[in-house]
CSV table of C-alpha atoms in Angstrom, one decimal:
chain,number,residue,atom,x,y,z
A,17,MET,CA,60.0,220.0,16.5
A,18,ARG,CA,62.8,217.4,15.5
A,19,SER,CA,64.7,220.5,13.9
A,20,ASP,CA,64.0,222.4,17.0
A,21,SER,CA,65.8,219.3,19.2
A,22,SER,CA,68.5,219.8,16.2
A,23,GLU,CA,68.7,223.1,16.5
A,24,LEU,CA,69.5,223.1,19.9
A,25,LEU,CA,71.6,221.0,19.9
A,26,LEU,CA,74.3,222.5,17.5
A,27,GLU,CA,74.1,226.0,19.1
A,28,GLN,CA,75.0,223.8,23.3
A,29,GLN,CA,77.8,222.5,20.6
A,30,ALA,CA,79.3,225.7,19.3
A,31,GLU,CA,78.7,227.9,23.0
A,32,GLU,CA,80.8,224.5,24.3
A,33,LEU,CA,84.1,225.2,21.1
A,34,ARG,CA,83.9,228.6,22.0
A,35,LYS,CA,84.0,228.9,26.0
A,36,LYS,CA,86.9,226.1,25.3
A,37,LYS,CA,88.4,228.6,22.6
A,38,LEU,CA,88.5,231.1,24.7
A,39,LEU,CA,90.5,229.1,27.5
A,40,GLU,CA,92.9,227.5,25.3
A,41,LEU,CA,93.3,231.6,23.9
A,42,ALA,CA,93.5,232.2,28.0
A,43,ALA,CA,96.8,229.2,28.9
A,44,ALA,CA,98.6,229.9,25.8
A,45,LYS,CA,98.4,234.0,26.9
A,46,LYS,CA,99.6,233.1,30.2
A,47,ALA,CA,101.9,230.7,28.9
A,48,LYS,CA,103.0,233.6,26.6
A,49,ASN,CA,103.9,235.7,29.1
A,50,GLY,CA,105.4,233.2,31.5
A,51,PRO,CA,106.1,234.1,35.5
A,52,PRO,CA,105.9,238.0,36.7
A,53,PRO,CA,109.5,238.7,36.5
A,54,LYS,CA,111.6,238.9,40.3
A,55,ARG,CA,112.5,242.4,41.8
A,56,SER,CA,116.2,242.7,42.0
A,57,LEU,CA,118.0,243.4,45.0
A,58,ARG,CA,118.6,247.0,44.6
A,59,GLU,CA,114.6,247.5,43.8
A,60,ASN,CA,114.1,245.5,46.6
A,61,ALA,CA,116.4,247.6,48.9
A,62,SER,CA,115.0,250.7,47.6
A,63,PHE,CA,111.0,249.1,47.8
A,64,TYR,CA,112.0,249.0,52.0
A,65,THR,CA,114.2,251.9,52.1
A,66,THR,CA,111.8,253.8,50.5
A,67,SER,CA,109.1,252.9,52.4
A,68,SER,CA,111.3,253.2,55.8
A,69,LEU,CA,112.3,256.4,55.1
A,70,ALA,CA,108.6,257.5,54.2
A,71,PHE,CA,107.3,256.2,58.2
A,72,LEU,CA,109.4,258.3,59.7
A,73,SER,CA,109.3,261.8,57.5
A,74,VAL,CA,104.9,261.1,58.8
A,75,THR,CA,105.3,259.7,61.7
A,76,ALA,CA,108.0,261.8,63.0
A,77,GLY,CA,106.3,264.9,61.8
A,78,ALA,CA,102.9,263.9,63.0
A,79,SER,CA,104.2,263.6,66.5
A,80,LEU,CA,105.8,266.7,66.6
A,81,LEU,CA,101.6,267.9,66.4
A,82,PHE,CA,101.2,266.3,70.3
A,83,LEU,CA,104.2,267.2,71.3
A,84,VAL,CA,104.7,270.2,70.4
A,85,PRO,CA,102.0,272.0,72.7
A,86,LEU,CA,102.3,269.3,75.4
A,87,TYR,CA,105.5,269.7,76.1
A,88,VAL,CA,108.0,271.9,73.4
A,89,ASP,CA,105.3,274.5,74.6
A,90,PRO,CA,106.0,274.8,78.6
A,91,ALA,CA,108.7,274.1,79.1
A,92,ILE,CA,110.1,277.2,76.0
A,93,SER,CA,107.9,279.3,78.6
A,94,THR,CA,109.5,278.7,81.6
A,95,LEU,CA,113.1,279.0,79.8
A,96,VAL,CA,111.7,282.6,79.3
A,97,GLY,CA,110.1,283.5,82.4
A,98,ASP,CA,114.0,283.0,83.8
A,99,PHE,CA,113.3,281.1,87.6
A,100,VAL,CA,115.4,280.9,89.5
A,101,GLU,CA,117.7,278.2,90.1
A,102,ARG,CA,118.0,277.8,93.9
A,103,PRO,CA,115.1,277.0,95.4
A,104,THR,CA,113.9,279.7,98.5
A,105,MET,CA,112.1,279.6,100.9
A,106,CYS,CA,107.7,279.5,100.1
A,107,VAL,CA,104.9,280.4,102.8
A,108,THR,CA,100.9,279.7,101.7
A,109,THR,CA,99.3,282.5,102.6
A,110,ARG,CA,96.0,281.0,101.5
A,111,ARG,CA,93.0,279.5,99.3
A,112,GLU,CA,90.1,279.7,97.6
A,113,ASP,CA,88.2,278.0,96.1
A,114,MET,CA,86.1,279.1,93.2
A,115,THR,CA,84.0,277.7,91.1
A,116,GLY,CA,82.6,279.5,87.9
A,117,LEU,CA,83.5,280.1,84.3
A,118,PHE,CA,84.9,283.6,85.2
A,119,ASN,CA,86.8,283.1,88.5
A,120,CYS,CA,88.6,279.8,87.0
A,121,SER,CA,91.0,282.2,84.5
A,122,TRP,CA,93.9,279.7,85.9
A,123,SER,CA,94.4,277.4,88.6
A,124,SER,CA,97.4,276.6,91.2
A,125,CYS,CA,96.9,272.5,89.5
A,126,ARG,CA,94.0,271.4,87.0
A,127,GLU,CA,94.4,267.4,85.0
A,128,GLY,CA,94.3,268.8,81.2
A,129,CYS,CA,94.9,271.6,79.5
A,130,THR,CA,92.6,271.8,76.7
A,131,SER,CA,88.9,272.0,79.0
A,132,ASP,CA,87.4,274.9,79.6
A,133,VAL,CA,87.6,274.7,84.0
A,134,PHE,CA,84.4,275.5,86.3
A,135,LYS,CA,86.1,274.3,89.6
A,136,CYS,CA,89.7,275.7,90.7
A,137,THR,CA,91.7,276.6,93.7
A,138,HIS,CA,93.6,279.3,94.4
A,139,ILE,CA,96.8,278.8,96.2
A,140,TYR,CA,99.0,282.2,96.8
A,141,VAL,CA,102.4,282.4,98.5
A,142,THR,CA,105.1,284.2,100.2
A,143,PHE,CA,108.6,283.7,99.5
A,144,ILE,CA,112.3,284.9,100.5
A,145,ASP,CA,113.1,286.6,97.1
A,146,ASP,CA,117.1,287.0,97.6
A,147,LEU,CA,118.8,285.1,95.6
A,148,ASN,CA,121.5,284.3,98.1
A,149,PHE,CA,119.2,282.2,100.1
A,150,THR,CA,119.3,278.4,99.1
A,151,PHE,CA,116.3,276.6,101.7
A,152,PRO,CA,117.3,274.4,104.2
A,153,PHE,CA,116.4,271.0,103.6
A,154,ASN,CA,118.0,270.2,106.4
A,155,ALA,CA,116.5,272.0,108.9
A,156,THR,CA,114.2,270.4,111.8
A,157,PRO,CA,110.3,272.4,111.5
A,158,ALA,CA,111.5,274.6,114.2
A,159,GLU,CA,114.5,276.4,112.6
A,160,LEU,CA,112.3,276.8,109.8
A,161,PHE,CA,109.1,277.9,111.6
A,162,ASN,CA,112.2,280.4,112.9
A,163,LEU,CA,112.8,281.6,109.6
A,164,THR,CA,108.7,282.5,108.8
A,165,ASP,CA,110.2,286.0,110.5
A,166,ILE,CA,112.1,286.5,107.4
A,167,GLU,CA,111.3,289.5,105.4
A,168,ARG,CA,108.8,288.0,102.4
A,169,SER,CA,107.9,288.7,99.4
A,170,GLU,CA,104.5,290.7,98.4
A,171,GLU,CA,101.8,287.9,97.8
A,172,ALA,CA,101.9,285.6,94.3
A,173,ILE,CA,100.2,282.7,92.5
A,174,LEU,CA,101.8,279.2,93.0
A,175,LEU,CA,101.9,277.1,90.0
A,176,VAL,CA,102.0,273.6,89.9
A,177,ASN,CA,104.1,274.0,86.6
A,178,ILE,CA,104.2,277.4,84.8
A,179,LYS,CA,100.8,276.2,82.5
A,180,GLY,CA,98.9,275.9,85.3
A,181,CYS,CA,98.1,272.1,84.4
A,182,GLY,CA,99.1,268.7,83.1
A,183,TYR,CA,98.2,264.9,82.7
A,184,PRO,CA,98.8,262.1,85.3
A,185,PRO,CA,100.6,260.4,86.6
A,186,THR,CA,103.5,264.1,86.1
A,187,VAL,CA,100.5,265.6,88.0
A,188,LYS,CA,98.6,264.8,90.6
A,189,CYS,CA,96.1,267.5,91.3
A,190,LYS,CA,95.1,266.0,94.8
A,191,ASN,CA,98.6,265.8,96.2
A,192,PHE,CA,99.8,269.4,95.0
A,193,THR,CA,96.9,271.1,97.1
A,194,ASP,CA,97.0,268.4,100.5
A,195,LEU,CA,100.5,269.4,100.3
A,196,TYR,CA,100.8,272.8,99.8
A,197,GLY,CA,97.1,273.9,99.7
A,198,PHE,CA,97.0,275.3,103.8
A,199,GLU,CA,97.5,278.0,105.4
A,200,GLY,CA,101.0,278.1,107.1
A,201,ALA,CA,102.6,275.5,104.9
A,202,VAL,CA,107.0,276.4,104.3
A,203,PHE,CA,108.3,273.8,101.3
A,204,PRO,CA,110.9,275.1,99.0
A,205,CYS,CA,110.1,277.1,95.6
A,206,TYR,CA,111.2,279.0,92.7
A,207,TYR,CA,110.1,281.7,91.9
A,208,SER,CA,110.3,283.7,87.8
A,209,LYS,CA,112.8,286.8,87.9
A,210,GLN,CA,110.3,288.3,85.2
A,211,ASN,CA,107.3,288.5,86.8
A,212,LYS,CA,107.4,287.4,90.9
A,213,THR,CA,103.7,287.4,90.8
A,214,VAL,CA,104.8,283.4,89.7
A,215,VAL,CA,106.4,280.7,91.5
A,216,MET,CA,106.4,277.3,91.2
A,217,THR,CA,107.3,274.0,93.3
A,218,ALA,CA,110.0,272.7,91.1
A,219,TYR,CA,112.0,273.5,88.6
A,220,ASN,CA,115.4,271.8,86.6
A,221,ARG,CA,116.6,274.1,83.9
A,222,GLU,CA,118.5,270.9,82.3
A,223,ASP,CA,115.3,269.2,81.9
A,224,GLN,CA,113.8,271.9,80.2
A,225,VAL,CA,116.6,271.8,77.9
A,226,ASN,CA,116.3,267.5,77.9
A,227,THR,CA,112.8,268.0,76.9
A,228,ILE,CA,113.5,270.7,74.2
A,229,ILE,CA,115.6,268.8,72.7
A,230,HIS,CA,114.4,265.7,73.2
A,231,PHE,CA,110.8,266.9,71.8
A,232,PHE,CA,111.2,268.9,69.5
A,233,VAL,CA,114.4,269.1,67.9
A,234,VAL,CA,114.5,265.2,67.5
A,235,PRO,CA,111.8,264.2,65.1
A,236,PHE,CA,112.9,267.6,63.2
A,237,ILE,CA,115.8,266.7,62.4
A,238,VAL,CA,114.7,263.5,61.7
A,239,THR,CA,111.6,264.3,59.6
A,240,VAL,CA,114.1,267.2,57.5
A,241,VAL,CA,116.4,264.3,57.1
A,242,SER,CA,114.3,262.1,55.8
A,243,SER,CA,112.2,264.2,53.6
A,244,VAL,CA,115.5,265.3,52.0
A,245,PHE,CA,116.7,261.5,51.3
A,246,LEU,CA,113.0,260.7,49.5
A,247,CYS,CA,113.5,263.9,47.4
A,248,ILE,CA,117.2,262.8,46.2
A,249,MET,CA,116.3,259.7,45.7
A,250,HIS,CA,113.5,259.8,43.0
A,251,CYS,CA,113.9,262.9,42.1
A,252,ASP,CA,114.5,263.1,38.4
A,253,CYS,CA,117.4,265.8,37.4
A,254,ARG,CA,118.5,265.3,34.0
A,255,CYS,CA,116.3,267.8,32.9
A,256,LYS,CA,119.2,270.4,34.7
A,257,LYS,CA,121.6,268.1,33.2
A,258,GLU,CA,119.9,268.7,29.3
A,259,ARG,CA,119.8,272.0,30.0
A,260,ARG,CA,123.6,273.0,30.7
A,261,ARG,CA,124.4,270.7,27.6
A,262,HIS,CA,122.9,272.6,25.4
A,263,ARG,CA,124.0,275.4,27.1
A,264,HIS,CA,127.1,274.0,26.0
A,265,ARG,CA,126.9,273.2,22.5
A,266,HIS,CA,125.0,276.8,21.4
A,267,ARG,CA,128.3,279.0,23.1
A,268,ARG,CA,130.4,276.2,21.4
A,269,PRO,CA,130.3,277.9,18.5
A,270,ARG,CA,130.2,282.0,19.5
A,271,ILE,CA,133.4,281.1,20.4
A,272,GLU,CA,134.3,279.3,17.3
A,273,ASN,CA,132.8,282.3,14.9
A,274,LEU,CA,134.6,285.0,17.2
A,275,ARG,CA,137.8,283.1,16.8
A,276,GLY,CA,137.6,282.9,13.1
A,277,SER,CA,137.0,286.3,12.7
A,278,GLN,CA,140.3,287.2,14.6
């Protein structure tokens, strides 16, 4: 029994000594390595510049995925439609409230542009097809009623915008249908010179151009410029320089040999 207890004590002492040596070695190694080196001002500037450029590049590039279908594509389609810049006069001829997926292939106004629509409203209008005519905003209701006797175009569809859809608060279909969706309503409108069956209640060419600039051109330039600067900062061009040096070295002996032969 005494021999067993003495062996256990020796083993415990040996284990404690081993742990103590390991701790001493770890402390010595830590003291030898010293504290981690601090980054220089140039390294800090490079780090924060890289982080900022990467953030701008990713954010601007990702924003294009949402801005192009929601804003840029409708603006381009509106410009391609070549709408008249001066408002003419429209008169609502009829309104149809339709149900069913096949009957709702289009709608004068709907909130949301991605989901299928099973209820829709079709508003049909006629307008004064004269480029020299401008809607008289200061006219009285009686004067506007007299203008309805002027010869008007064939029936066209009225849209809240070129896509016929949008999102609140910009597009509120209840207000739109209440204002323009009753027979005999008289209001200013803009028709497409490319397709005179399409009419909108609002149009401004400068607004469409500004939309394209703000929601496409600016993010695209930010993405390209930030990506180019990242490449300049982190792409290694030493390989090209070394190749050029090797080419010059190989050419010199050849020129000297030609001179010697002469």
